[in-house]
């Protein structure tokens, strides 16, 4: 039987089409996923992200533990609420998961990982924790709502108390604050501004309904996927996994190489990969590119990328972009590929696609 979030009844009340997603009953859409997509790009939409796994990392060695566990360096975080995005890697440099870590104090961090990888993530985090004076505990008493879009902050603020409004008044991107019983983070997965808000689980439906009354449109998994792909954001299990290096998943910027004295899980493997890249070895990790289809059709995961009758890569995520008006995709290809256009094998046809940076839309602006 699938898990249900604290907001499940609200989805049923709104006639959502509910599907199984990583063991959770989640809304795919509430009618038109295109309308939901455009609402986020043009106004404000909200997503139930309560299925995400929230982990409290506490203890005297919480900082040292996360410095070793993650490829990015939590030592960068010195202001309460500041967050960073990181890969959690295995010894071979593969991505066990991608996550956000929030600094609360030197002995308390909040980590949000993916729902579909919950069991293996918690097992891995517990395993590494054996080497440190640290506690790793899942937090299960919250509902989480992502409010996204150019008017998201204004509309979310409108339902807050005066105390909460004061708390979030100066909040900057990738920072969170405790606003009364709410934990409000200026983060998201859509390429738009907005909040991800954790509230006590019993308050979830009330907050959801207040947001809806304030003009925030409920949106489901389908819109969330087209939005994140337009923004060039990876989806775990598709654009990267345990067999894919962050260097092959457009995540090189999340690796903190300095200071050289900091060891982290996977560092040795990544250094070897960096050397292969520097020497232009044929064994070097692939790279991620963006594609825009110039012919009619839709690019999908698993389709081959072809140059001069040779397969040079594969699409990891593809869709029809409501904002761009064309099919877009991210593809993992050989690192020496430098063509401005390629062919994509769509069914029995090879269609023309333009090579671009793997980020298509940000804050409502088409970048390609």
PDB file of N, CA and C in Angstrom, residues 203-304:
ATOM      1  N   UNK A 203      -1.108  20.875  10.286  1.00  0.00           N
ATOM      2  CA  UNK A 203      -1.479  22.191   9.740  1.00  0.00           C
ATOM      3  C   UNK A 203      -1.413  22.224   8.222  1.00  0.00           C
ATOM      4  N   UNK A 204      -0.940  21.136   7.614  1.00  0.00           N
ATOM      5  CA  UNK A 204      -0.667  21.144   6.184  1.00  0.00           C
ATOM      6  C   UNK A 204      -1.853  21.492   5.308  1.00  0.00           C
ATOM      7  N   UNK A 205      -2.986  20.813   5.508  1.00  0.00           N
ATOM      8  CA  UNK A 205      -4.143  21.049   4.642  1.00  0.00           C
ATOM      9  C   UNK A 205      -4.663  22.472   4.813  1.00  0.00           C
ATOM     10  N   UNK A 206      -4.636  22.981   6.034  1.00  0.00           N
ATOM     11  CA  UNK A 206      -5.081  24.354   6.263  1.00  0.00           C
ATOM     12  C   UNK A 206      -4.239  25.365   5.517  1.00  0.00           C
ATOM     13  N   UNK A 207      -2.915  25.180   5.545  1.00  0.00           N
ATOM     14  CA  UNK A 207      -2.009  26.090   4.829  1.00  0.00           C
ATOM     15  C   UNK A 207      -2.218  25.961   3.323  1.00  0.00           C
ATOM     16  N   UNK A 208      -2.362  24.724   2.858  1.00  0.00           N
ATOM     17  CA  UNK A 208      -2.605  24.475   1.426  1.00  0.00           C
ATOM     18  C   UNK A 208      -3.865  25.206   0.963  1.00  0.00           C
ATOM     19  N   UNK A 209      -4.927  25.086   1.734  1.00  0.00           N
ATOM     20  CA  UNK A 209      -6.188  25.737   1.364  1.00  0.00           C
ATOM     21  C   UNK A 209      -6.091  27.261   1.427  1.00  0.00           C
ATOM     22  N   UNK A 210      -5.345  27.774   2.390  1.00  0.00           N
ATOM     23  CA  UNK A 210      -5.137  29.223   2.465  1.00  0.00           C
ATOM     24  C   UNK A 210      -4.381  29.728   1.239  1.00  0.00           C
ATOM     25  N   UNK A 211      -3.375  28.989   0.825  1.00  0.00           N
ATOM     26  CA  UNK A 211      -2.607  29.371  -0.360  1.00  0.00           C
ATOM     27  C   UNK A 211      -3.502  29.344  -1.605  1.00  0.00           C
ATOM     28  N   UNK A 212      -4.334  28.319  -1.706  1.00  0.00           N
ATOM     29  CA  UNK A 212      -5.253  28.237  -2.849  1.00  0.00           C
ATOM     30  C   UNK A 212      -6.202  29.435  -2.862  1.00  0.00           C
ATOM     31  N   UNK A 213      -6.696  29.818  -1.668  1.00  0.00           N
ATOM     32  CA  UNK A 213      -7.598  30.969  -1.576  1.00  0.00           C
ATOM     33  C   UNK A 213      -6.897  32.265  -1.934  1.00  0.00           C
ATOM     34  N   UNK A 214      -5.552  32.296  -1.747  1.00  0.00           N
ATOM     35  CA  UNK A 214      -4.764  33.481  -2.079  1.00  0.00           C
ATOM     36  C   UNK A 214      -4.382  33.526  -3.555  1.00  0.00           C
ATOM     37  N   UNK A 215      -4.837  32.525  -4.322  1.00  0.00           N
ATOM     38  CA  UNK A 215      -4.589  32.532  -5.762  1.00  0.00           C
ATOM     39  C   UNK A 215      -3.408  31.714  -6.220  1.00  0.00           C
ATOM     40  N   UNK A 216      -2.916  30.814  -5.369  1.00  0.00           N
ATOM     41  CA  UNK A 216      -1.816  29.929  -5.748  1.00  0.00           C
ATOM     42  C   UNK A 216      -2.413  28.647  -6.314  1.00  0.00           C
ATOM     43  N   UNK A 217      -2.040  28.311  -7.548  1.00  0.00           N
ATOM     44  CA  UNK A 217      -2.670  27.184  -8.247  1.00  0.00           C
ATOM     45  C   UNK A 217      -1.993  25.861  -7.875  1.00  0.00           C
ATOM     46  N   UNK A 218      -2.753  24.865  -7.431  1.00  0.00           N
ATOM     47  CA  UNK A 218      -2.171  23.537  -7.202  1.00  0.00           C
ATOM     48  C   UNK A 218      -1.590  22.971  -8.500  1.00  0.00           C
ATOM     49  N   UNK A 219      -0.424  22.341  -8.374  1.00  0.00           N
ATOM     50  CA  UNK A 219       0.251  21.764  -9.536  1.00  0.00           C
ATOM     51  C   UNK A 219       0.807  20.393  -9.158  1.00  0.00           C
ATOM     52  N   UNK A 220       0.838  19.493 -10.134  1.00  0.00           N
ATOM     53  CA  UNK A 220       1.235  18.122  -9.858  1.00  0.00           C
ATOM     54  C   UNK A 220       2.600  17.746 -10.389  1.00  0.00           C
ATOM     55  N   UNK A 221       2.884  16.462 -10.320  1.00  0.00           N
ATOM     56  CA  UNK A 221       4.198  15.947 -10.712  1.00  0.00           C
ATOM     57  C   UNK A 221       4.528  16.220 -12.171  1.00  0.00           C
ATOM     58  N   UNK A 222       3.521  16.187 -13.038  1.00  0.00           N
ATOM     59  CA  UNK A 222       3.778  16.373 -14.470  1.00  0.00           C
ATOM     60  C   UNK A 222       4.327  17.768 -14.742  1.00  0.00           C
ATOM     61  N   UNK A 223       3.697  18.793 -14.153  1.00  0.00           N
ATOM     62  CA  UNK A 223       4.197  20.159 -14.334  1.00  0.00           C
ATOM     63  C   UNK A 223       5.548  20.333 -13.662  1.00  0.00           C
ATOM     64  N   UNK A 224       5.729  19.703 -12.521  1.00  0.00           N
ATOM     65  CA  UNK A 224       7.010  19.812 -11.822  1.00  0.00           C
ATOM     66  C   UNK A 224       8.152  19.280 -12.691  1.00  0.00           C
ATOM     67  N   UNK A 225       7.865  18.222 -13.449  1.00  0.00           N
ATOM     68  CA  UNK A 225       8.902  17.638 -14.295  1.00  0.00           C
ATOM     69  C   UNK A 225       9.234  18.523 -15.486  1.00  0.00           C
ATOM     70  N   UNK A 226       8.216  19.095 -16.168  1.00  0.00           N
ATOM     71  CA  UNK A 226       8.514  19.970 -17.307  1.00  0.00           C
ATOM     72  C   UNK A 226       9.207  21.251 -16.841  1.00  0.00           C
ATOM     73  N   UNK A 227       8.830  21.738 -15.669  1.00  0.00           N
ATOM     74  CA  UNK A 227       9.459  22.954 -15.130  1.00  0.00           C
ATOM     75  C   UNK A 227      10.919  22.711 -14.787  1.00  0.00           C
ATOM     76  N   UNK A 228      11.206  21.613 -14.092  1.00  0.00           N
ATOM     77  CA  UNK A 228      12.599  21.360 -13.680  1.00  0.00           C
ATOM     78  C   UNK A 228      13.488  21.083 -14.888  1.00  0.00           C
ATOM     79  N   UNK A 229      12.920  20.423 -15.920  1.00  0.00           N
ATOM     80  CA  UNK A 229      13.719  20.150 -17.113  1.00  0.00           C
ATOM     81  C   UNK A 229      14.003  21.443 -17.870  1.00  0.00           C
ATOM     82  N   UNK A 230      13.017  22.328 -17.974  1.00  0.00           N
ATOM     83  CA  UNK A 230      13.273  23.631 -18.591  1.00  0.00           C
ATOM     84  C   UNK A 230      14.384  24.373 -17.849  1.00  0.00           C
ATOM     85  N   UNK A 231      14.429  24.207 -16.534  1.00  0.00           N
ATOM     86  CA  UNK A 231      15.447  24.891 -15.729  1.00  0.00           C
ATOM     87  C   UNK A 231      16.788  24.168 -15.747  1.00  0.00           C
ATOM     88  N   UNK A 232      16.852  23.014 -16.419  1.00  0.00           N
ATOM     89  CA  UNK A 232      18.103  22.266 -16.496  1.00  0.00           C
ATOM     90  C   UNK A 232      18.473  21.594 -15.188  1.00  0.00           C
ATOM     91  N   UNK A 233      17.479  21.223 -14.393  1.00  0.00           N
ATOM     92  CA  UNK A 233      17.725  20.586 -13.104  1.00  0.00           C
ATOM     93  C   UNK A 233      17.583  19.076 -13.232  1.00  0.00           C
ATOM     94  N   UNK A 234      18.536  18.361 -12.647  1.00  0.00           N
ATOM     95  CA  UNK A 234      18.573  16.909 -12.755  1.00  0.00           C
ATOM     96  C   UNK A 234      17.432  16.235 -12.004  1.00  0.00           C
ATOM     97  N   UNK A 235      17.024  15.084 -12.514  1.00  0.00           N
ATOM     98  CA  UNK A 235      16.085  14.214 -11.821  1.00  0.00           C
ATOM     99  C   UNK A 235      16.822  12.934 -11.483  1.00  0.00           C
ATOM    100  N   UNK A 236      16.859  12.610 -10.184  1.00  0.00           N
ATOM    101  CA  UNK A 236      17.614  11.430  -9.769  1.00  0.00           C
ATOM    102  C   UNK A 236      17.020  10.164 -10.377  1.00  0.00           C
ATOM    103  N   UNK A 237      17.915   9.265 -10.784  1.00  0.00           N
ATOM    104  CA  UNK A 237      17.490   8.026 -11.421  1.00  0.00           C
ATOM    105  C   UNK A 237      17.323   8.150 -12.913  1.00  0.00           C
ATOM    106  N   UNK A 238      17.412   9.363 -13.422  1.00  0.00           N
ATOM    107  CA  UNK A 238      17.297   9.623 -14.857  1.00  0.00           C
ATOM    108  C   UNK A 238      18.567  10.322 -15.364  1.00  0.00           C
ATOM    109  N   UNK A 239      18.863  11.492 -14.795  1.00  0.00           N
ATOM    110  CA  UNK A 239      20.020  12.272 -15.238  1.00  0.00           C
ATOM    111  C   UNK A 239      21.295  11.909 -14.475  1.00  0.00           C
ATOM    112  N   UNK A 240      21.137  11.242 -13.358  1.00  0.00           N
ATOM    113  CA  UNK A 240      22.288  10.710 -12.637  1.00  0.00           C
ATOM    114  C   UNK A 240      21.829   9.631 -11.678  1.00  0.00           C
ATOM    115  N   UNK A 241      22.783   8.763 -11.300  1.00  0.00           N
ATOM    116  CA  UNK A 241      22.503   7.696 -10.344  1.00  0.00           C
ATOM    117  C   UNK A 241      23.830   7.199  -9.784  1.00  0.00           C
ATOM    118  N   UNK A 242      23.815   6.053  -9.143  1.00  0.00           N
ATOM    119  CA  UNK A 242      25.011   5.547  -8.471  1.00  0.00           C
ATOM    120  C   UNK A 242      26.141   5.198  -9.435  1.00  0.00           C
ATOM    121  N   UNK A 243      25.827   5.074 -10.704  1.00  0.00           N
ATOM    122  CA  UNK A 243      26.852   4.735 -11.697  1.00  0.00           C
ATOM    123  C   UNK A 243      27.307   5.947 -12.505  1.00  0.00           C
ATOM    124  N   UNK A 244      26.817   7.130 -12.150  1.00  0.00           N
ATOM    125  CA  UNK A 244      27.130   8.348 -12.898  1.00  0.00           C
ATOM    126  C   UNK A 244      27.867   9.336 -11.994  1.00  0.00           C
ATOM    127  N   UNK A 245      28.997   9.807 -12.470  1.00  0.00           N
ATOM    128  CA  UNK A 245      29.771  10.803 -11.731  1.00  0.00           C
ATOM    129  C   UNK A 245      29.095  12.167 -11.823  1.00  0.00           C
ATOM    130  N   UNK A 246      29.223  12.999 -10.775  1.00  0.00           N
ATOM    131  CA  UNK A 246      28.726  14.372 -10.894  1.00  0.00           C
ATOM    132  C   UNK A 246      29.406  15.129 -12.033  1.00  0.00           C
ATOM    133  N   UNK A 247      30.609  14.714 -12.416  1.00  0.00           N
ATOM    134  CA  UNK A 247      31.314  15.351 -13.531  1.00  0.00           C
ATOM    135  C   UNK A 247      30.637  15.030 -14.866  1.00  0.00           C
ATOM    136  N   UNK A 248      29.814  13.981 -14.889  1.00  0.00           N
ATOM    137  CA  UNK A 248      29.094  13.601 -16.100  1.00  0.00           C
ATOM    138  C   UNK A 248      27.629  14.007 -16.027  1.00  0.00           C
ATOM    139  N   UNK A 249      27.259  14.749 -14.976  1.00  0.00           N
ATOM    140  CA  UNK A 249      25.857  15.103 -14.769  1.00  0.00           C
ATOM    141  C   UNK A 249      25.676  16.595 -14.557  1.00  0.00           C
ATOM    142  N   UNK A 250      26.601  17.395 -15.084  1.00  0.00           N
ATOM    143  CA  UNK A 250      26.516  18.852 -14.946  1.00  0.00           C
ATOM    144  C   UNK A 250      26.469  19.280 -13.480  1.00  0.00           C
ATOM    145  N   UNK A 251      27.167  18.523 -12.630  1.00  0.00           N
ATOM    146  CA  UNK A 251      27.211  18.816 -11.203  1.00  0.00           C
ATOM    147  C   UNK A 251      28.627  19.106 -10.717  1.00  0.00           C
ATOM    148  N   UNK A 252      29.544  19.364 -11.661  1.00  0.00           N
ATOM    149  CA  UNK A 252      30.912  19.646 -11.259  1.00  0.00           C
ATOM    150  C   UNK A 252      31.022  20.847 -10.335  1.00  0.00           C
ATOM    151  N   UNK A 253      30.106  21.805 -10.494  1.00  0.00           N
ATOM    152  CA  UNK A 253      30.137  23.018  -9.682  1.00  0.00           C
ATOM    153  C   UNK A 253      29.780  22.747  -8.226  1.00  0.00           C
ATOM    154  N   UNK A 254      29.224  21.586  -7.952  1.00  0.00           N
ATOM    155  CA  UNK A 254      28.837  21.266  -6.576  1.00  0.00           C
ATOM    156  C   UNK A 254      29.955  20.566  -5.806  1.00  0.00           C
ATOM    157  N   UNK A 255      31.089  20.328  -6.458  1.00  0.00           N
ATOM    158  CA  UNK A 255      32.208  19.646  -5.796  1.00  0.00           C
ATOM    159  C   UNK A 255      33.163  20.695  -5.236  1.00  0.00           C
ATOM    160  N   UNK A 256      33.391  20.663  -3.936  1.00  0.00           N
ATOM    161  CA  UNK A 256      34.327  21.595  -3.295  1.00  0.00           C
ATOM    162  C   UNK A 256      35.699  20.917  -3.203  1.00  0.00           C
ATOM    163  N   UNK A 257      36.590  21.267  -4.130  1.00  0.00           N
ATOM    164  CA  UNK A 257      37.912  20.648  -4.162  1.00  0.00           C
ATOM    165  C   UNK A 257      38.834  21.220  -3.088  1.00  0.00           C
ATOM    166  N   UNK A 258      38.581  22.456  -2.722  1.00  0.00           N
ATOM    167  CA  UNK A 258      39.401  23.100  -1.695  1.00  0.00           C
ATOM    168  C   UNK A 258      38.664  23.076  -0.356  1.00  0.00           C
ATOM    169  N   UNK A 259      39.387  22.970   0.774  1.00  0.00           N
ATOM    170  CA  UNK A 259      40.822  22.752   0.856  1.00  0.00           C
ATOM    171  C   UNK A 259      41.204  21.322   0.477  1.00  0.00           C
ATOM    172  N   UNK A 260      42.417  21.166  -0.030  1.00  0.00           N
ATOM    173  CA  UNK A 260      42.872  19.846  -0.460  1.00  0.00           C
ATOM    174  C   UNK A 260      42.965  18.865   0.699  1.00  0.00           C
ATOM    175  N   UNK A 261      43.023  19.386   1.910  1.00  0.00           N
ATOM    176  CA  UNK A 261      43.135  18.521   3.090  1.00  0.00           C
ATOM    177  C   UNK A 261      41.805  17.864   3.451  1.00  0.00           C
ATOM    178  N   UNK A 262      40.701  18.364   2.895  1.00  0.00           N
ATOM    179  CA  UNK A 262      39.401  17.759   3.219  1.00  0.00           C
ATOM    180  C   UNK A 262      39.179  16.521   2.376  1.00  0.00           C
ATOM    181  N   UNK A 263      39.032  15.394   3.041  1.00  0.00           N
ATOM    182  CA  UNK A 263      38.667  14.175   2.334  1.00  0.00           C
ATOM    183  C   UNK A 263      37.145  14.051   2.347  1.00  0.00           C
ATOM    184  N   UNK A 264      36.590  13.481   1.308  1.00  0.00           N
ATOM    185  CA  UNK A 264      35.170  13.171   1.291  1.00  0.00           C
ATOM    186  C   UNK A 264      34.958  11.900   0.492  1.00  0.00           C
ATOM    187  N   UNK A 265      33.860  11.237   0.738  1.00  0.00           N
ATOM    188  CA  UNK A 265      33.561   9.985   0.053  1.00  0.00           C
ATOM    189  C   UNK A 265      33.523  10.230  -1.454  1.00  0.00           C
ATOM    190  N   UNK A 266      34.346   9.497  -2.188  1.00  0.00           N
ATOM    191  CA  UNK A 266      34.389   9.624  -3.642  1.00  0.00           C
ATOM    192  C   UNK A 266      35.466  10.551  -4.165  1.00  0.00           C
ATOM    193  N   UNK A 267      36.165  11.268  -3.268  1.00  0.00           N
ATOM    194  CA  UNK A 267      37.147  12.251  -3.731  1.00  0.00           C
ATOM    195  C   UNK A 267      38.243  11.605  -4.586  1.00  0.00           C
ATOM    196  N   UNK A 268      38.773  10.495  -4.126  1.00  0.00           N
ATOM    197  CA  UNK A 268      39.878   9.843  -4.845  1.00  0.00           C
ATOM    198  C   UNK A 268      39.442   9.473  -6.266  1.00  0.00           C
ATOM    199  N   UNK A 269      38.226   8.934  -6.393  1.00  0.00           N
ATOM    200  CA  UNK A 269      37.725   8.548  -7.716  1.00  0.00           C
ATOM    201  C   UNK A 269      37.533   9.765  -8.612  1.00  0.00           C
ATOM    202  N   UNK A 270      37.017  10.858  -8.045  1.00  0.00           N
ATOM    203  CA  UNK A 270      36.795  12.066  -8.844  1.00  0.00           C
ATOM    204  C   UNK A 270      38.106  12.690  -9.297  1.00  0.00           C
ATOM    205  N   UNK A 271      39.121  12.648  -8.450  1.00  0.00           N
ATOM    206  CA  UNK A 271      40.430  13.177  -8.845  1.00  0.00           C
ATOM    207  C   UNK A 271      40.993  12.390 -10.033  1.00  0.00           C
ATOM    208  N   UNK A 272      40.802  11.083 -10.015  1.00  0.00           N
ATOM    209  CA  UNK A 272      41.256  10.260 -11.144  1.00  0.00           C
ATOM    210  C   UNK A 272      40.478  10.616 -12.412  1.00  0.00           C
ATOM    211  N   UNK A 273      39.184  10.893 -12.266  1.00  0.00           N
ATOM    212  CA  UNK A 273      38.378  11.291 -13.421  1.00  0.00           C
ATOM    213  C   UNK A 273      38.810  12.652 -13.953  1.00  0.00           C
ATOM    214  N   UNK A 274      39.130  13.562 -13.039  1.00  0.00           N
ATOM    215  CA  UNK A 274      39.620  14.884 -13.472  1.00  0.00           C
ATOM    216  C   UNK A 274      40.880  14.754 -14.309  1.00  0.00           C
ATOM    217  N   UNK A 275      41.738  13.848 -13.923  1.00  0.00           N
ATOM    218  CA  UNK A 275      42.981  13.636 -14.675  1.00  0.00           C
ATOM    219  C   UNK A 275      42.669  13.102 -16.067  1.00  0.00           C
ATOM    220  N   UNK A 276      41.719  12.204 -16.178  1.00  0.00           N
ATOM    221  CA  UNK A 276      41.324  11.681 -17.487  1.00  0.00           C
ATOM    222  C   UNK A 276      40.769  12.784 -18.373  1.00  0.00           C
ATOM    223  N   UNK A 277      40.022  13.697 -17.772  1.00  0.00           N
ATOM    224  CA  UNK A 277      39.477  14.836 -18.526  1.00  0.00           C
ATOM    225  C   UNK A 277      40.605  15.747 -18.985  1.00  0.00           C
ATOM    226  N   UNK A 278      41.548  16.029 -18.087  1.00  0.00           N
ATOM    227  CA  UNK A 278      42.651  16.941 -18.400  1.00  0.00           C
ATOM    228  C   UNK A 278      43.529  16.397 -19.528  1.00  0.00           C
ATOM    229  N   UNK A 279      43.687  15.076 -19.577  1.00  0.00           N
ATOM    230  CA  UNK A 279      44.534  14.462 -20.605  1.00  0.00           C
ATOM    231  C   UNK A 279      43.741  14.074 -21.846  1.00  0.00           C
ATOM    232  N   UNK A 280      42.440  14.450 -21.859  1.00  0.00           N
ATOM    233  CA  UNK A 280      41.553  14.158 -22.993  1.00  0.00           C
ATOM    234  C   UNK A 280      41.526  12.670 -23.331  1.00  0.00           C
ATOM    235  N   UNK A 281      41.521  11.874 -22.279  1.00  0.00           N
ATOM    236  CA  UNK A 281      41.475  10.424 -22.448  1.00  0.00           C
ATOM    237  C   UNK A 281      40.116   9.989 -22.973  1.00  0.00           C
ATOM    238  N   UNK A 282      40.116   8.920 -23.753  1.00  0.00           N
ATOM    239  CA  UNK A 282      38.861   8.350 -24.240  1.00  0.00           C
ATOM    240  C   UNK A 282      38.047   7.765 -23.093  1.00  0.00           C
ATOM    241  N   UNK A 283      38.689   7.545 -21.949  1.00  0.00           N
ATOM    242  CA  UNK A 283      38.014   6.985 -20.773  1.00  0.00           C
ATOM    243  C   UNK A 283      37.418   8.074 -19.880  1.00  0.00           C
ATOM    244  N   UNK A 284      37.569   9.321 -20.269  1.00  0.00           N
ATOM    245  CA  UNK A 284      37.059  10.421 -19.444  1.00  0.00           C
ATOM    246  C   UNK A 284      35.543  10.338 -19.309  1.00  0.00           C
ATOM    247  N   UNK A 285      34.997  10.807 -18.176  1.00  0.00           N
ATOM    248  CA  UNK A 285      33.539  10.809 -18.023  1.00  0.00           C
ATOM    249  C   UNK A 285      32.873  11.603 -19.150  1.00  0.00           C
ATOM    250  N   UNK A 286      31.667  11.178 -19.522  1.00  0.00           N
ATOM    251  CA  UNK A 286      30.890  11.920 -20.506  1.00  0.00           C
ATOM    252  C   UNK A 286      30.515  13.294 -19.938  1.00  0.00           C
ATOM    253  N   UNK A 287      29.820  14.091 -20.725  1.00  0.00           N
ATOM    254  CA  UNK A 287      29.353  15.400 -20.277  1.00  0.00           C
ATOM    255  C   UNK A 287      27.869  15.531 -20.585  1.00  0.00           C
ATOM    256  N   UNK A 288      27.225  16.493 -19.945  1.00  0.00           N
ATOM    257  CA  UNK A 288      25.809  16.740 -20.161  1.00  0.00           C
ATOM    258  C   UNK A 288      25.635  17.936 -21.089  1.00  0.00           C
ATOM    259  N   UNK A 289      24.773  17.795 -22.083  1.00  0.00           N
ATOM    260  CA  UNK A 289      24.442  18.901 -22.980  1.00  0.00           C
ATOM    261  C   UNK A 289      22.924  19.089 -23.016  1.00  0.00           C
ATOM    262  N   UNK A 290      22.508  20.233 -23.500  1.00  0.00           N
ATOM    263  CA  UNK A 290      21.098  20.470 -23.753  1.00  0.00           C
ATOM    264  C   UNK A 290      20.821  20.337 -25.241  1.00  0.00           C
ATOM    265  N   UNK A 291      19.596  19.932 -25.569  1.00  0.00           N
ATOM    266  CA  UNK A 291      19.192  19.791 -26.974  1.00  0.00           C
ATOM    267  C   UNK A 291      17.841  20.449 -27.191  1.00  0.00           C
ATOM    268  N   UNK A 292      17.693  21.105 -28.342  1.00  0.00           N
ATOM    269  CA  UNK A 292      16.394  21.609 -28.789  1.00  0.00           C
ATOM    270  C   UNK A 292      16.094  20.969 -30.130  1.00  0.00           C
ATOM    271  N   UNK A 293      14.965  20.300 -30.230  1.00  0.00           N
ATOM    272  CA  UNK A 293      14.613  19.607 -31.469  1.00  0.00           C
ATOM    273  C   UNK A 293      14.182  20.623 -32.518  1.00  0.00           C
ATOM    274  N   UNK A 294      14.789  20.546 -33.693  1.00  0.00           N
ATOM    275  CA  UNK A 294      14.478  21.477 -34.763  1.00  0.00           C
ATOM    276  C   UNK A 294      13.460  20.904 -35.741  1.00  0.00           C
ATOM    277  N   UNK A 295      13.211  19.606 -35.671  1.00  0.00           N
ATOM    278  CA  UNK A 295      12.174  18.958 -36.478  1.00  0.00           C
ATOM    279  C   UNK A 295      10.963  18.676 -35.598  1.00  0.00           C
ATOM    280  N   UNK A 296       9.885  18.221 -36.207  1.00  0.00           N
ATOM    281  CA  UNK A 296       8.700  17.873 -35.439  1.00  0.00           C
ATOM    282  C   UNK A 296       8.906  16.543 -34.722  1.00  0.00           C
ATOM    283  N   UNK A 297       8.465  16.500 -33.475  1.00  0.00           N
ATOM    284  CA  UNK A 297       8.610  15.282 -32.692  1.00  0.00           C
ATOM    285  C   UNK A 297       8.873  15.634 -31.243  1.00  0.00           C
ATOM    286  N   UNK A 298       9.071  14.614 -30.422  1.00  0.00           N
ATOM    287  CA  UNK A 298       9.357  14.809 -29.006  1.00  0.00           C
ATOM    288  C   UNK A 298      10.503  13.894 -28.600  1.00  0.00           C
ATOM    289  N   UNK A 299      11.526  14.490 -27.997  1.00  0.00           N
ATOM    290  CA  UNK A 299      12.651  13.716 -27.491  1.00  0.00           C
ATOM    291  C   UNK A 299      12.293  13.118 -26.136  1.00  0.00           C
ATOM    292  N   UNK A 300      12.710  11.868 -25.924  1.00  0.00           N
ATOM    293  CA  UNK A 300      12.414  11.158 -24.688  1.00  0.00           C
ATOM    294  C   UNK A 300      13.657  10.440 -24.166  1.00  0.00           C
ATOM    295  N   UNK A 301      13.614  10.161 -22.888  1.00  0.00           N
ATOM    296  CA  UNK A 301      14.711   9.435 -22.239  1.00  0.00           C
ATOM    297  C   UNK A 301      15.006   8.131 -22.973  1.00  0.00           C
ATOM    298  N   UNK A 302      16.299   7.842 -23.145  1.00  0.00           N
ATOM    299  CA  UNK A 302      16.719   6.594 -23.765  1.00  0.00           C
ATOM    300  C   UNK A 302      16.992   6.684 -25.245  1.00  0.00           C
ATOM    301  N   UNK A 303      16.548   7.762 -25.908  1.00  0.00           N
ATOM    302  CA  UNK A 303      16.815   7.903 -27.340  1.00  0.00           C
ATOM    303  C   UNK A 303      18.293   8.214 -27.573  1.00  0.00           C
ATOM    304  N   UNK A 304      18.825   7.685 -28.669  1.00  0.00           N
ATOM    305  CA  UNK A 304      20.256   7.820 -28.951  1.00  0.00           C
ATOM    306  C   UNK A 304      20.567   9.136 -29.656  1.00  0.00           C
TER     307      UNK A 304
END
